[in-house]
mmCIF file of C-alpha atoms in Angstrom:
data_model
loop_
_atom_site.group_PDB
_atom_site.id
_atom_site.type_symbol
_atom_site.label_atom_id
_atom_site.label_comp_id
_atom_site.label_asym_id
_atom_site.label_seq_id
_atom_site.Cartn_x
_atom_site.Cartn_y
_atom_site.Cartn_z
ATOM 1 C CA MET S 1 0.054 -0.300 0.095
ATOM 2 C CA GLY S 2 1.244 3.240 -0.878
ATOM 3 C CA LYS S 3 3.361 4.447 -3.778
ATOM 4 C CA LYS S 4 7.435 4.637 -3.883
ATOM 5 C CA GLY S 5 8.666 7.241 -1.549
ATOM 6 C CA GLU S 6 5.676 7.446 0.796
ATOM 7 C CA GLU S 7 5.381 6.768 4.622
ATOM 8 C CA ARG S 8 4.215 3.297 5.213
ATOM 9 C CA LYS S 9 0.776 3.196 6.058
ATOM 10 C CA VAL S 10 0.066 1.461 9.641
ATOM 11 C CA ILE S 11 -2.985 -0.746 11.112
ATOM 12 C CA TYR S 12 -3.518 0.890 14.644
ATOM 13 C CA ILE S 13 -5.433 -1.577 17.455
ATOM 14 C CA ILE S 14 -6.552 0.687 20.643
ATOM 15 C CA SER S 15 -6.788 -0.778 24.070
ATOM 16 C CA ALA S 16 -9.575 0.782 25.600
ATOM 17 C CA GLY S 17 -10.550 -1.420 28.870
ATOM 18 C CA ASP S 18 -8.887 -4.393 31.090
ATOM 19 C CA LEU S 19 -8.029 -6.489 28.506
ATOM 20 C CA PRO S 20 -4.790 -8.949 28.509
ATOM 21 C CA ALA S 21 -1.730 -7.374 26.558
ATOM 22 C CA SER S 22 -1.088 -11.209 25.203
ATOM 23 C CA ILE S 23 -4.236 -10.648 23.071
ATOM 24 C CA LEU S 24 -3.632 -7.433 21.890
ATOM 25 C CA GLU S 25 0.190 -8.682 20.949
ATOM 26 C CA TYR S 26 -0.662 -11.788 19.373
ATOM 27 C CA ALA S 27 -3.285 -9.653 16.696
ATOM 28 C CA LYS S 28 -0.346 -7.463 16.450
ATOM 29 C CA ARG S 29 1.749 -10.286 15.492
ATOM 30 C CA LYS S 30 -0.934 -12.176 13.211
ATOM 31 C CA LEU S 31 -2.623 -9.048 11.323
ATOM 32 C CA PRO S 32 0.378 -7.921 9.234
ATOM 33 C CA VAL S 33 0.162 -11.568 7.475
ATOM 34 C CA VAL S 34 -3.868 -10.555 6.626
ATOM 35 C CA PHE S 35 -3.417 -7.142 5.477
ATOM 36 C CA GLY S 36 0.062 -6.696 4.497
ATOM 37 C CA LEU S 37 0.703 -3.519 6.570
ATOM 38 C CA PRO S 38 2.757 -3.080 9.884
ATOM 39 C CA VAL S 39 0.557 -2.765 13.596
ATOM 40 C CA LYS S 40 1.038 -0.838 16.175
ATOM 41 C CA VAL S 41 -1.043 -0.956 19.497
ATOM 42 C CA MET S 42 -2.088 2.000 21.610
ATOM 43 C CA TYR S 43 -2.542 1.449 24.804
ATOM 44 C CA ASN S 44 -5.144 3.640 27.312
ATOM 45 C CA GLY S 45 -7.488 4.133 24.321
ATOM 46 C CA ARG S 46 -10.668 6.078 25.792
ATOM 47 C CA LEU S 47 -14.460 4.787 25.515
ATOM 48 C CA PRO S 48 -16.206 8.187 24.924
ATOM 49 C CA GLU S 49 -18.638 9.858 27.869
ATOM 50 C CA GLY S 50 -22.337 9.125 26.728
ATOM 51 C CA SER S 51 -21.599 5.785 25.080
ATOM 52 C CA PHE S 52 -22.974 4.173 28.314
ATOM 53 C CA HIS S 53 -26.591 3.190 28.010
ATOM 54 C CA PRO S 54 -27.771 2.349 31.796
ATOM 55 C CA MET S 55 -31.137 1.323 30.599
ATOM 56 C CA ARG S 56 -29.260 -1.336 28.580
ATOM 57 C CA ASN S 57 -26.201 -1.872 30.660
ATOM 58 C CA GLN S 58 -24.556 -1.710 27.616
ATOM 59 C CA TYR S 59 -22.028 0.455 25.296
ATOM 60 C CA ASP S 60 -23.101 2.050 21.888
ATOM 61 C CA ALA S 61 -20.790 1.058 19.412
ATOM 62 C CA ILE S 62 -21.304 4.148 16.873
ATOM 63 C CA PRO S 63 -19.687 6.688 19.577
ATOM 64 C CA ILE S 64 -16.731 4.116 20.021
ATOM 65 C CA ILE S 65 -16.179 3.977 16.517
ATOM 66 C CA LYS S 66 -16.437 7.986 16.304
ATOM 67 C CA GLU S 67 -13.831 8.218 19.304
ATOM 68 C CA THR S 68 -11.677 5.747 17.683
ATOM 69 C CA LEU S 69 -11.570 8.033 14.223
ATOM 70 C CA ARG S 70 -10.745 10.956 17.041
ATOM 71 C CA GLN S 71 -7.649 9.118 18.182
ATOM 72 C CA MET S 72 -6.092 7.682 14.914
ATOM 73 C CA PRO S 73 -2.414 8.885 14.658
ATOM 74 C CA ASP S 74 -1.513 10.405 11.354
ATOM 75 C CA ASP S 75 0.278 7.623 10.034
ATOM 76 C CA ALA S 76 -3.031 5.267 10.546
ATOM 77 C CA GLU S 77 -4.469 3.413 7.584
ATOM 78 C CA LYS S 78 -7.198 1.883 9.829
ATOM 79 C CA ALA S 79 -7.841 1.973 13.323
ATOM 80 C CA LEU S 80 -9.529 -0.768 15.753
ATOM 81 C CA THR S 81 -10.763 -0.415 19.087
ATOM 82 C CA ILE S 82 -10.648 -3.610 21.299
ATOM 83 C CA THR S 83 -12.600 -3.536 24.458
ATOM 84 C CA ASP S 84 -14.017 -5.884 26.946
ATOM 85 C CA VAL S 85 -17.625 -3.884 27.759
ATOM 86 C CA ASP S 86 -20.823 -5.085 26.259
ATOM 87 C CA LEU S 87 -21.438 -3.588 22.950
ATOM 88 C CA PHE S 88 -24.762 -2.812 20.512
ATOM 89 C CA ILE S 89 -26.036 -0.840 18.106
ATOM 90 C CA PRO S 90 -29.640 0.600 17.848
ATOM 91 C CA CYS S 91 -30.679 -2.065 15.679
ATOM 92 C CA LEU S 92 -29.572 -4.796 17.142
ATOM 93 C CA THR S 93 -29.633 -6.231 21.188
ATOM 94 C CA HIS S 94 -26.247 -6.771 21.425
ATOM 95 C CA ILE S 95 -23.019 -7.289 18.910
ATOM 96 C CA ILE S 96 -19.499 -8.442 18.817
ATOM 97 C CA GLY S 97 -17.993 -5.839 16.703
ATOM 98 C CA GLU S 98 -18.787 -3.120 14.258
ATOM 99 C CA ALA S 99 -16.727 -1.164 11.423
ATOM 100 C CA GLN S 100 -17.434 1.682 8.776
ATOM 101 C CA LEU S 101 -17.570 -0.257 5.497
ATOM 102 C CA GLY S 102 -14.924 0.569 3.323
ATOM 103 C CA GLY S 103 -13.570 3.805 5.879
ATOM 104 C CA LYS S 104 -11.064 3.746 8.365
ATOM 105 C CA ALA S 105 -12.564 2.266 11.781
ATOM 106 C CA GLY S 106 -13.911 -0.224 14.056
ATOM 107 C CA VAL S 107 -14.281 -1.945 17.671
ATOM 108 C CA VAL S 108 -14.550 -5.340 18.885
ATOM 109 C CA SER S 109 -15.422 -6.339 22.147
ATOM 110 C CA ALA S 110 -14.265 -9.533 23.981
ATOM 111 C CA TYR S 111 -17.142 -9.415 26.306
ATOM 112 C CA ARG S 112 -19.236 -11.690 24.452
ATOM 113 C CA LEU S 113 -16.526 -13.807 23.273
ATOM 114 C CA LYS S 114 -15.573 -15.393 26.648
ATOM 115 C CA HIS S 115 -19.211 -16.384 27.394
ATOM 116 C CA GLY S 116 -19.383 -20.045 27.794
ATOM 117 C CA LEU S 117 -15.479 -20.433 28.611
ATOM 118 C CA ALA S 118 -13.839 -22.172 31.708
ATOM 119 C CA GLU S 119 -11.241 -20.257 32.698
ATOM 120 C CA ASP S 120 -8.790 -22.815 32.618
ATOM 121 C CA GLU S 121 -5.355 -23.022 30.311
ATOM 122 C CA MET S 122 -7.434 -23.224 27.384
ATOM 123 C CA PHE S 123 -9.246 -19.932 28.413
ATOM 124 C CA ALA S 124 -6.503 -17.423 27.337
ATOM 125 C CA LYS S 125 -5.409 -19.196 23.760
ATOM 126 C CA THR S 126 -9.376 -19.589 22.841
ATOM 127 C CA MET S 127 -9.497 -15.737 23.784
ATOM 128 C CA ARG S 128 -6.548 -14.406 21.728
ATOM 129 C CA ARG S 129 -7.960 -16.651 18.604
ATOM 130 C CA ARG S 130 -11.478 -15.308 19.468
ATOM 131 C CA VAL S 131 -10.791 -12.078 19.161
ATOM 132 C CA LEU S 132 -7.918 -12.332 16.087
ATOM 133 C CA LYS S 133 -10.645 -13.251 13.956
ATOM 134 C CA GLU S 134 -13.209 -10.769 14.943
ATOM 135 C CA VAL S 135 -10.234 -8.165 14.392
ATOM 136 C CA ILE S 136 -9.707 -9.609 11.006
ATOM 137 C CA HIS S 137 -13.580 -9.318 10.265
ATOM 138 C CA GLU S 138 -14.215 -6.010 11.610
ATOM 139 C CA LEU S 139 -10.784 -4.810 9.721
ATOM 140 C CA GLY S 140 -12.223 -6.327 6.813
ATOM 141 C CA HIS S 141 -14.969 -4.305 6.487
ATOM 142 C CA THR S 142 -12.684 -1.257 6.697
ATOM 143 C CA PHE S 143 -11.356 -2.593 3.588
ATOM 144 C CA GLY S 144 -14.574 -2.781 1.752
ATOM 145 C CA LEU S 145 -15.232 -6.562 2.527
ATOM 146 C CA THR S 146 -18.799 -7.848 3.125
ATOM 147 C CA HIS S 147 -20.082 -10.638 4.825
ATOM 148 C CA CYS S 148 -18.863 -14.200 3.293
ATOM 149 C CA LYS S 149 -20.558 -17.395 2.515
ATOM 150 C CA ASP S 150 -17.628 -19.361 3.334
ATOM 151 C CA PHE S 151 -18.674 -20.053 7.256
ATOM 152 C CA LEU S 152 -14.477 -21.086 7.485
ATOM 153 C CA CYS S 153 -13.581 -17.331 6.385
ATOM 154 C CA PRO S 154 -12.962 -14.892 9.122
ATOM 155 C CA MET S 155 -15.447 -12.796 6.779
ATOM 156 C CA SER S 156 -18.415 -15.077 7.948
ATOM 157 C CA VAL S 157 -21.276 -14.017 9.915
ATOM 158 C CA SER S 158 -20.954 -14.997 13.871
ATOM 159 C CA ALA S 159 -23.291 -14.200 16.783
ATOM 160 C CA ASP S 160 -21.435 -15.782 19.719
ATOM 161 C CA GLY S 161 -18.164 -17.695 20.420
ATOM 162 C CA ALA S 162 -19.053 -21.146 19.281
ATOM 163 C CA GLY S 163 -19.618 -19.481 15.756
ATOM 164 C CA VAL S 164 -16.351 -17.569 16.028
ATOM 165 C CA ASP S 165 -14.783 -20.572 16.985
ATOM 166 C CA ARG S 166 -15.089 -22.130 13.569
ATOM 167 C CA LYS S 167 -13.978 -19.965 11.319
ATOM 168 C CA GLY S 168 -10.207 -19.482 10.308
ATOM 169 C CA ILE S 169 -7.938 -16.619 10.568
ATOM 170 C CA SER S 170 -7.249 -17.038 6.959
ATOM 171 C CA LEU S 171 -9.521 -15.304 4.489
ATOM 172 C CA CYS S 172 -11.213 -17.681 1.626
ATOM 173 C CA ARG S 173 -9.603 -17.456 -2.024
ATOM 174 C CA SER S 174 -12.525 -14.816 -2.751
ATOM 175 C CA CYS S 175 -12.009 -12.226 0.101
ATOM 176 C CA ARG S 176 -8.134 -12.172 -0.525
ATOM 177 C CA PHE S 177 -9.188 -11.703 -4.166
ATOM 178 C CA LEU S 178 -11.118 -8.825 -3.062
ATOM 179 C CA LEU S 179 -8.818 -7.586 -0.856
ATOM 180 C CA GLU S 180 -5.893 -7.169 -3.391
ATOM 181 C CA MET S 181 -8.331 -5.486 -5.604
ATOM 182 C CA SER S 182 -9.237 -2.824 -3.067
ATOM 183 C CA ASP S 183 -5.223 -2.066 -2.750
ATOM 184 C CA ARG S 184 -5.220 -1.442 -6.231
ATOM 185 C CA ASP S 185 -6.356 1.964 -8.180
ATOM 186 C CA VAL S 186 -8.122 -0.311 -10.676
ATOM 187 C CA LYS S 187 -11.188 1.388 -12.372
ATOM 188 C CA ILE S 188 -13.572 -1.161 -14.359
ATOM 189 C CA THR S 189 -15.930 -0.389 -16.902
ATOM 190 C CA SER S 190 -18.424 -2.274 -18.953
#
């Protein structure tokens, strides 16, 4: 990405909450393979005031995405906040993540990804993989990818941790092709 002589852009992962550093560092190591960009982690990200809705006891994802945009450093290509709070958008009772389709920012929550897991030696490994898959999913949306019908692709839809577990961490052939096409200045006419 970027032309010769331009500064290379970076994907930022912004931590906003009480997340183990191992989850963030795992994403930092794995994401460059998927998206071909270096990844940096920013700790001490903020959840915006007013994003918490006491009647729902949840956080609205939309103001968090707007705050993610405000926190983006100048060298950011994309930014994604990872948090541990329960998220919703007005039309859904809960979500794991949300992102701007073809935009710059998104959010993923580990809150519902830990449901159904016993806190044993497999907990940390499973959580790292679940969060990574959802980060890939939401970042994929920022690169213009939509939901995939291949249930093994991280771009497929999943509503809970069990659904996330069945997905791989590699994009399917179709999604890889679309991601590569989004990186080119290609004009298609009929």
